[in-house]
PDB file of N, CA and C and ligand atoms in Angstrom:
ATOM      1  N   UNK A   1     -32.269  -3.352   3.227  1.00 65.00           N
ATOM      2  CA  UNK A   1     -33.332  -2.355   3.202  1.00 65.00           C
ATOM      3  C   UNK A   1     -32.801  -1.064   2.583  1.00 65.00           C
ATOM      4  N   UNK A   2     -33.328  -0.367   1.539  1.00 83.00           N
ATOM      5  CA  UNK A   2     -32.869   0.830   0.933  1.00 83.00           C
ATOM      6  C   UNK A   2     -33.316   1.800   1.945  1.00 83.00           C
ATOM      7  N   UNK A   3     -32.602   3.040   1.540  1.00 90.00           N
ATOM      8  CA  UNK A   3     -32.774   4.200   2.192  1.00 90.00           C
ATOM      9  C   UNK A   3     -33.462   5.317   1.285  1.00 90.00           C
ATOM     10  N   UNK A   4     -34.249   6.258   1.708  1.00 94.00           N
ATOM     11  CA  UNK A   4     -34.832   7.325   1.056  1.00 94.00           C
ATOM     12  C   UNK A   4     -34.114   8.278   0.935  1.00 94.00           C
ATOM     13  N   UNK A   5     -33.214   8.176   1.871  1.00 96.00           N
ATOM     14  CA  UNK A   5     -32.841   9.774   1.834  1.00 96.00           C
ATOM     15  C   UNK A   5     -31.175   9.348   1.485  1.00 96.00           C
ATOM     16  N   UNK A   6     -30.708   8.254   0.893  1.00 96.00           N
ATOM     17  CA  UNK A   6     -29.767   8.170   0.654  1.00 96.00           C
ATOM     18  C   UNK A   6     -28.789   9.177  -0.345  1.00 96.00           C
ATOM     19  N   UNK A   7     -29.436   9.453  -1.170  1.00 96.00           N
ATOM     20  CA  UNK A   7     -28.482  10.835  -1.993  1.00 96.00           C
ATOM     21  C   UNK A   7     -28.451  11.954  -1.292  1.00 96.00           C
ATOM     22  N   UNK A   8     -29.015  12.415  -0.270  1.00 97.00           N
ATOM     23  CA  UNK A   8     -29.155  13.459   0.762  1.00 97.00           C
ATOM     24  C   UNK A   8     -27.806  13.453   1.308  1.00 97.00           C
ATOM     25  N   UNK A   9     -28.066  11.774   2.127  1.00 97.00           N
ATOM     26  CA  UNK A   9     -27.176  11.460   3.177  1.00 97.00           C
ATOM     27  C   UNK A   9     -25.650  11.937   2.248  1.00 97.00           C
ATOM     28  N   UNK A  10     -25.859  11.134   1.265  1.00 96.00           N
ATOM     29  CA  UNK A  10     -24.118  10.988   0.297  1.00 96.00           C
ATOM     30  C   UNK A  10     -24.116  11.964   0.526  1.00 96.00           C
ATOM     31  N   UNK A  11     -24.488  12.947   0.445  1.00 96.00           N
ATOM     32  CA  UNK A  11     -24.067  14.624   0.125  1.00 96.00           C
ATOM     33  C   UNK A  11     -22.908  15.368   1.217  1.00 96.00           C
ATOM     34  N   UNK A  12     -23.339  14.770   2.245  1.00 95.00           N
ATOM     35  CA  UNK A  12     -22.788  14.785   3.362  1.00 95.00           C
ATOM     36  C   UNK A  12     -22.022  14.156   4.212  1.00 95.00           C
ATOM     37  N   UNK A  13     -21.666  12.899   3.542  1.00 97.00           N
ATOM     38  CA  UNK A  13     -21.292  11.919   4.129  1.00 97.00           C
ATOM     39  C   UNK A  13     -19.450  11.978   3.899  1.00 97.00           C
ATOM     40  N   UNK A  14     -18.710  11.683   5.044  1.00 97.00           N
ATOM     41  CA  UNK A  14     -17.244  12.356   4.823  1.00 97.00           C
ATOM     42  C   UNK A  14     -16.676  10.649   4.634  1.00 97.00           C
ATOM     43  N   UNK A  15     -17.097   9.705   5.034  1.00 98.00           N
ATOM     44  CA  UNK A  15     -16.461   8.370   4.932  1.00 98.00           C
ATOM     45  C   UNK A  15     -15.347   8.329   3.321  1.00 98.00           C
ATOM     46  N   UNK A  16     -14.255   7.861   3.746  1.00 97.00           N
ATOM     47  CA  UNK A  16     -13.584   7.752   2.376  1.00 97.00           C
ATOM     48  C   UNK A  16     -13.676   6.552   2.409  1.00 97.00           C
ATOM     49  N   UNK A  17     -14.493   5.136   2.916  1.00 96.00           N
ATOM     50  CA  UNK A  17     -14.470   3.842   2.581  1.00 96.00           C
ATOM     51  C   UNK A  17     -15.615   3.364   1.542  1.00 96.00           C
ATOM     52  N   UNK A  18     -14.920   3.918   0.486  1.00 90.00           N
ATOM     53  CA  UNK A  18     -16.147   4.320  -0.878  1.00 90.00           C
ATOM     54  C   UNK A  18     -16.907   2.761  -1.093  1.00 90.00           C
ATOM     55  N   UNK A  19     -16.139   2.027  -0.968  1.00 95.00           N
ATOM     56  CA  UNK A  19     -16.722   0.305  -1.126  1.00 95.00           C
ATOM     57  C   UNK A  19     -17.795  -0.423  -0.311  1.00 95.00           C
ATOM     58  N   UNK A  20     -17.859   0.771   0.654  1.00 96.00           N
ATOM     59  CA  UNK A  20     -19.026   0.129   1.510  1.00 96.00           C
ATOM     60  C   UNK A  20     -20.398   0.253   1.115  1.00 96.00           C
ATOM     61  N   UNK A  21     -21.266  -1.530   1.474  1.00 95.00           N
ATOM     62  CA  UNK A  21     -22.265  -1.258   1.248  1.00 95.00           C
ATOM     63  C   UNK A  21     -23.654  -0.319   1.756  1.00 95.00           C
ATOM     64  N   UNK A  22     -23.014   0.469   2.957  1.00 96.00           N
ATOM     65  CA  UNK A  22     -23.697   0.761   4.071  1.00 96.00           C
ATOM     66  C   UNK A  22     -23.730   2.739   3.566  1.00 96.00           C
ATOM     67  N   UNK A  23     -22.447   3.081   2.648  1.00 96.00           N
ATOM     68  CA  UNK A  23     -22.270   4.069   2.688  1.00 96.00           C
ATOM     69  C   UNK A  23     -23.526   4.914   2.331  1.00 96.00           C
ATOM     70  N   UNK A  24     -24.178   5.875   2.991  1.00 96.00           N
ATOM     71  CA  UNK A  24     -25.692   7.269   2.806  1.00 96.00           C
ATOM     72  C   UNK A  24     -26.455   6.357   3.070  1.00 96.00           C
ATOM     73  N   UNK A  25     -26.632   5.034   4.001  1.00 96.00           N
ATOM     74  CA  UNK A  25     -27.884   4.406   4.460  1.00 96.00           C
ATOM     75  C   UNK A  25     -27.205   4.618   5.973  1.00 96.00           C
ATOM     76  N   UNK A  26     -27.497   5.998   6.447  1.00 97.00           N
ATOM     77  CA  UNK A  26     -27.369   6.398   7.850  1.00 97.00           C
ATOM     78  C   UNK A  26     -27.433   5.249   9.005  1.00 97.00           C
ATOM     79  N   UNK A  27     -29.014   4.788   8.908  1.00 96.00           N
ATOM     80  CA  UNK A  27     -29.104   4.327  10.006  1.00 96.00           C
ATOM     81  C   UNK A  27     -28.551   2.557  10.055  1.00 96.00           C
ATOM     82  N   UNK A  28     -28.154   1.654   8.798  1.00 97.00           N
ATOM     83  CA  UNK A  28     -27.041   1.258   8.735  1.00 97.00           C
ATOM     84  C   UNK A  28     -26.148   1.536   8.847  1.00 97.00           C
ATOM     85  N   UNK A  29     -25.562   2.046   8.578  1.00 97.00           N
ATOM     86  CA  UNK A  29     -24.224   2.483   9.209  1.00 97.00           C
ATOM     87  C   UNK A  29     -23.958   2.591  10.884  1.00 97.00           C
ATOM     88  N   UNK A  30     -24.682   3.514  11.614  1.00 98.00           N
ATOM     89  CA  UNK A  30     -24.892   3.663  12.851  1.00 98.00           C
ATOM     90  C   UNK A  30     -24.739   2.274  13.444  1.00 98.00           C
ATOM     91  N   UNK A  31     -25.612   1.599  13.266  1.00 97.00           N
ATOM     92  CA  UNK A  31     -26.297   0.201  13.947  1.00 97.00           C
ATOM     93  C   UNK A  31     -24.888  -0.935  13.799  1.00 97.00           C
ATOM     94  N   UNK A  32     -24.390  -0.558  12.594  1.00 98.00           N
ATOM     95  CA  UNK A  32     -23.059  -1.541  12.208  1.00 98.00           C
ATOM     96  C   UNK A  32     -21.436  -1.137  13.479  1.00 98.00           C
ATOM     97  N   UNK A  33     -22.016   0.271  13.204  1.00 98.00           N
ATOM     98  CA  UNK A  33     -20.493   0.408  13.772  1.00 98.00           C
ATOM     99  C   UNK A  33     -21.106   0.493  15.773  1.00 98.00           C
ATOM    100  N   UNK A  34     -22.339   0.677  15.584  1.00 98.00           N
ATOM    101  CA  UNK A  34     -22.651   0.396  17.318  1.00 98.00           C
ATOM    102  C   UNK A  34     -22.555  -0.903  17.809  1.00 98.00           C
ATOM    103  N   UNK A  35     -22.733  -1.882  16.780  1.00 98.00           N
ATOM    104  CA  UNK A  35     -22.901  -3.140  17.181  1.00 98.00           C
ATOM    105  C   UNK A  35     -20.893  -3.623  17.530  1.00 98.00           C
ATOM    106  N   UNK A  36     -20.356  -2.710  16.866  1.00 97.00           N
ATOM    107  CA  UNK A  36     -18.930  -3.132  16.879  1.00 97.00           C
ATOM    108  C   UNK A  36     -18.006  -2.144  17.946  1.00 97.00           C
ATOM    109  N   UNK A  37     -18.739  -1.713  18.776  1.00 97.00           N
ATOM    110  CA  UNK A  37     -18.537  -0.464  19.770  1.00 97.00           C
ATOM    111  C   UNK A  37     -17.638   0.334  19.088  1.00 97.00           C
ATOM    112  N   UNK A  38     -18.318   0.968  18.114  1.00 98.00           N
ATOM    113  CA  UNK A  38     -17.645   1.911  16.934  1.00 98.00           C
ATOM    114  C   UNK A  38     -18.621   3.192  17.019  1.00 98.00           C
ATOM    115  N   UNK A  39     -17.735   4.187  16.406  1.00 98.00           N
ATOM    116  CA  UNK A  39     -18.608   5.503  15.729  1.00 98.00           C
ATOM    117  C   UNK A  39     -18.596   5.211  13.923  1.00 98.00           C
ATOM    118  N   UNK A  40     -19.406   6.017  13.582  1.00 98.00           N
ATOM    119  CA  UNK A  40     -19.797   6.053  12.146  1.00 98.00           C
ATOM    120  C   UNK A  40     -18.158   7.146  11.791  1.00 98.00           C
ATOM    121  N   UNK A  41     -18.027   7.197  10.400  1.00 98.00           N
ATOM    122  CA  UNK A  41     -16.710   7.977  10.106  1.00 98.00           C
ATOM    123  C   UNK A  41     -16.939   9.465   9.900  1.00 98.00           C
ATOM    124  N   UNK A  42     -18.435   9.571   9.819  1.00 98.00           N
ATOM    125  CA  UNK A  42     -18.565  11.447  10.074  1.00 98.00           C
ATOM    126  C   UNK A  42     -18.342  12.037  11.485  1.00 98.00           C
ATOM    127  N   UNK A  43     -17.835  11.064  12.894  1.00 97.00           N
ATOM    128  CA  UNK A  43     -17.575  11.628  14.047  1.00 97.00           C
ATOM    129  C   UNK A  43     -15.976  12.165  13.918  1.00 97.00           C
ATOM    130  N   UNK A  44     -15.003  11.440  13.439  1.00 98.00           N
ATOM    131  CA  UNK A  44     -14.315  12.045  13.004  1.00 98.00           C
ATOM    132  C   UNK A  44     -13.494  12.827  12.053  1.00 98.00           C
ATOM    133  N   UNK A  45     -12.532  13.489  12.752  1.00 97.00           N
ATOM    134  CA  UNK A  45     -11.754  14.636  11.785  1.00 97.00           C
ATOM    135  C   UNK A  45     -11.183  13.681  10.486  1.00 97.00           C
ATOM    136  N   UNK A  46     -10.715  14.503   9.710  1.00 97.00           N
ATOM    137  CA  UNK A  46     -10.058  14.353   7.954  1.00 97.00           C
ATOM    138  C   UNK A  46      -9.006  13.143   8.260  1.00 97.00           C
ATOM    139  N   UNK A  47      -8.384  13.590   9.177  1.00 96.00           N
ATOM    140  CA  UNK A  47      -7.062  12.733   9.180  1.00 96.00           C
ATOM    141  C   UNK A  47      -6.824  11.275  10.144  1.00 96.00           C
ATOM    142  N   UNK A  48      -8.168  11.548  11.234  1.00 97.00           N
ATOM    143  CA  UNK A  48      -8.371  10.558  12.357  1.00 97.00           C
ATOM    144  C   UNK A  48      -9.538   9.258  10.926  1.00 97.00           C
ATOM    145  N   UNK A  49     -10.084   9.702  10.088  1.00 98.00           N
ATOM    146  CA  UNK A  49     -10.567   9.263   9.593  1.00 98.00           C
ATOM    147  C   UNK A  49     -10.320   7.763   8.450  1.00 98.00           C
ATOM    148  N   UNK A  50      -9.106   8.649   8.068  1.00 97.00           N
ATOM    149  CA  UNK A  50      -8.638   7.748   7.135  1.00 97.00           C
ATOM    150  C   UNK A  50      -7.554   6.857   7.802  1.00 97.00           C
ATOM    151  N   UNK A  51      -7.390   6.777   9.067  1.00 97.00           N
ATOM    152  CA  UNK A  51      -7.195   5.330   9.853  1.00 97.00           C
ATOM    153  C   UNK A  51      -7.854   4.160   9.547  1.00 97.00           C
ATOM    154  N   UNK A  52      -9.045   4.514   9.545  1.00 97.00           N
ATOM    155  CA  UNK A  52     -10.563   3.542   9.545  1.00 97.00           C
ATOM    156  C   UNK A  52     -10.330   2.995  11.011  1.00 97.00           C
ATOM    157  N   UNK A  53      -9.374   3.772  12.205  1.00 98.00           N
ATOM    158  CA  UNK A  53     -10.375   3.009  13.272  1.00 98.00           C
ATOM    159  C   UNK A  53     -11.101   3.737  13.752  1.00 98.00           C
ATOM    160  N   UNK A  54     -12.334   3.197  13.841  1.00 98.00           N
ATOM    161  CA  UNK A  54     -13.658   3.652  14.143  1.00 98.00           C
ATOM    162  C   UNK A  54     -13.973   3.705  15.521  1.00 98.00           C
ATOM    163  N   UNK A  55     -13.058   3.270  16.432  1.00 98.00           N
ATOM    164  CA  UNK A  55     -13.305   2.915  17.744  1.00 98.00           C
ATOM    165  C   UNK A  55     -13.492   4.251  18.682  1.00 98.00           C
ATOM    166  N   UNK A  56     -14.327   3.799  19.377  1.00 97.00           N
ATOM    167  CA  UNK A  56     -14.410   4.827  20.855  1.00 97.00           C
ATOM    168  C   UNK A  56     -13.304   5.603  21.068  1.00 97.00           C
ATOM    169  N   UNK A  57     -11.968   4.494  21.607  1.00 97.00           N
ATOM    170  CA  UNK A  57     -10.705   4.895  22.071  1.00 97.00           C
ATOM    171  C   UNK A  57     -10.348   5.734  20.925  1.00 97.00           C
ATOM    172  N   UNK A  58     -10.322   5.699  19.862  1.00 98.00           N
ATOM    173  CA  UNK A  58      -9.455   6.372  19.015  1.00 98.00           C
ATOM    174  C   UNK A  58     -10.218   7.966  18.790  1.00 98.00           C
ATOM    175  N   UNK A  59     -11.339   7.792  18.659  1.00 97.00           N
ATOM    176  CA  UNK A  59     -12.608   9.035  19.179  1.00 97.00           C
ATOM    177  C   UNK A  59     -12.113   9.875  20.016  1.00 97.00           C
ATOM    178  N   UNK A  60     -12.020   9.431  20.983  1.00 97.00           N
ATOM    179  CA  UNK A  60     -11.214  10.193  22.383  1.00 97.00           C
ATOM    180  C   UNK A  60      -9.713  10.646  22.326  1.00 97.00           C
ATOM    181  N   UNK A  61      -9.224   9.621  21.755  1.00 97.00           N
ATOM    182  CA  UNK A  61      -7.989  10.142  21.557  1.00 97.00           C
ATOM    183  C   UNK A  61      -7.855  11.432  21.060  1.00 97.00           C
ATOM    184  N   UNK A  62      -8.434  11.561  19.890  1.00 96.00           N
ATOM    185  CA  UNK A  62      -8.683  12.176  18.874  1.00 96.00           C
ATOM    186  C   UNK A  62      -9.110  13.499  19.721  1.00 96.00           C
ATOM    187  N   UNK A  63      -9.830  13.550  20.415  1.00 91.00           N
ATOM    188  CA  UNK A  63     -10.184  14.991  20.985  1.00 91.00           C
ATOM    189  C   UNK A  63      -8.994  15.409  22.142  1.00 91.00           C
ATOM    190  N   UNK A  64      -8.503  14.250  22.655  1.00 94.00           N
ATOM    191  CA  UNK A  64      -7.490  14.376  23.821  1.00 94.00           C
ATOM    192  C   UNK A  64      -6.096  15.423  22.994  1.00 94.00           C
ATOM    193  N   UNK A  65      -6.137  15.202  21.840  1.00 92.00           N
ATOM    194  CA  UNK A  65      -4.950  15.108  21.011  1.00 92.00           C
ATOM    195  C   UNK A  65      -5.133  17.580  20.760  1.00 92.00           C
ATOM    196  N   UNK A  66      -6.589  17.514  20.334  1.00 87.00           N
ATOM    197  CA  UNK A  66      -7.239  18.704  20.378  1.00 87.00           C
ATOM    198  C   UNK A  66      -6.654  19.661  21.468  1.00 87.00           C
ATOM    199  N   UNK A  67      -7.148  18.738  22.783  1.00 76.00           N
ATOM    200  CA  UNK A  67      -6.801  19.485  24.456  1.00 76.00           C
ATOM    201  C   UNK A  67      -8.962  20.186  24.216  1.00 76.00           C
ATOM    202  N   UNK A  68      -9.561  19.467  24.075  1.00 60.00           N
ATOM    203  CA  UNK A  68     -11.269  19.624  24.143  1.00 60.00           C
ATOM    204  C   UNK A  68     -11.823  18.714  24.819  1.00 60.00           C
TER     205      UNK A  68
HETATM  206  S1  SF4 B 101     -18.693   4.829   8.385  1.00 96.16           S
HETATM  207 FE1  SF4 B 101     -18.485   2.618   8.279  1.00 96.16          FE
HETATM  208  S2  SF4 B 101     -20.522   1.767   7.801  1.00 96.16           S
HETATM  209 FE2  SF4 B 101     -20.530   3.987   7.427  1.00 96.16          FE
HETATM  210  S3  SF4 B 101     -20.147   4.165   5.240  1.00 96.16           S
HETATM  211 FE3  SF4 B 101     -18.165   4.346   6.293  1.00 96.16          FE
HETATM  212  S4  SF4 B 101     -17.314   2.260   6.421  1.00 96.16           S
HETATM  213 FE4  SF4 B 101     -19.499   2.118   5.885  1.00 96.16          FE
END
């Protein structure tokens, strides 16, 4: 299913996993990485990012790491 607001979304979108088919179709994305008890890659920071793990735990970590 295409997205409308997909060049919007790109605009904004911080994911460096440029190959994906999902990348500025928001609510794909969401649904993919919920179904995989994941966050999308705009929850995290620059550097937690380019891990690619997307996971909860690493989410948390990630703020634990802050002290937030
Ligand atoms: S966050 Fe995940 S689903 Fe979304 S564009 Fe990046 S790799 Fe694709």
């Amino acid at each position: 299913m295409g997205c409308d607001n997909k060049k919007n979304n790109l605009s904004s979108c911080t994911c460096t996993y440029s190959s994906c088919d999902k990348k500025g179709n928001c609510c794909a994305c969401v649904a993919y990485h919920r179904d995989n008890d994941e966050l999308p890659a705009c929850f995290f920071d620059e550097k937690t990012e380019r891990t690619y793990d997307r996971s909860f735990r690493n989410f948390v970590n990630m703020f634990n790491k802050r002290g937030k």
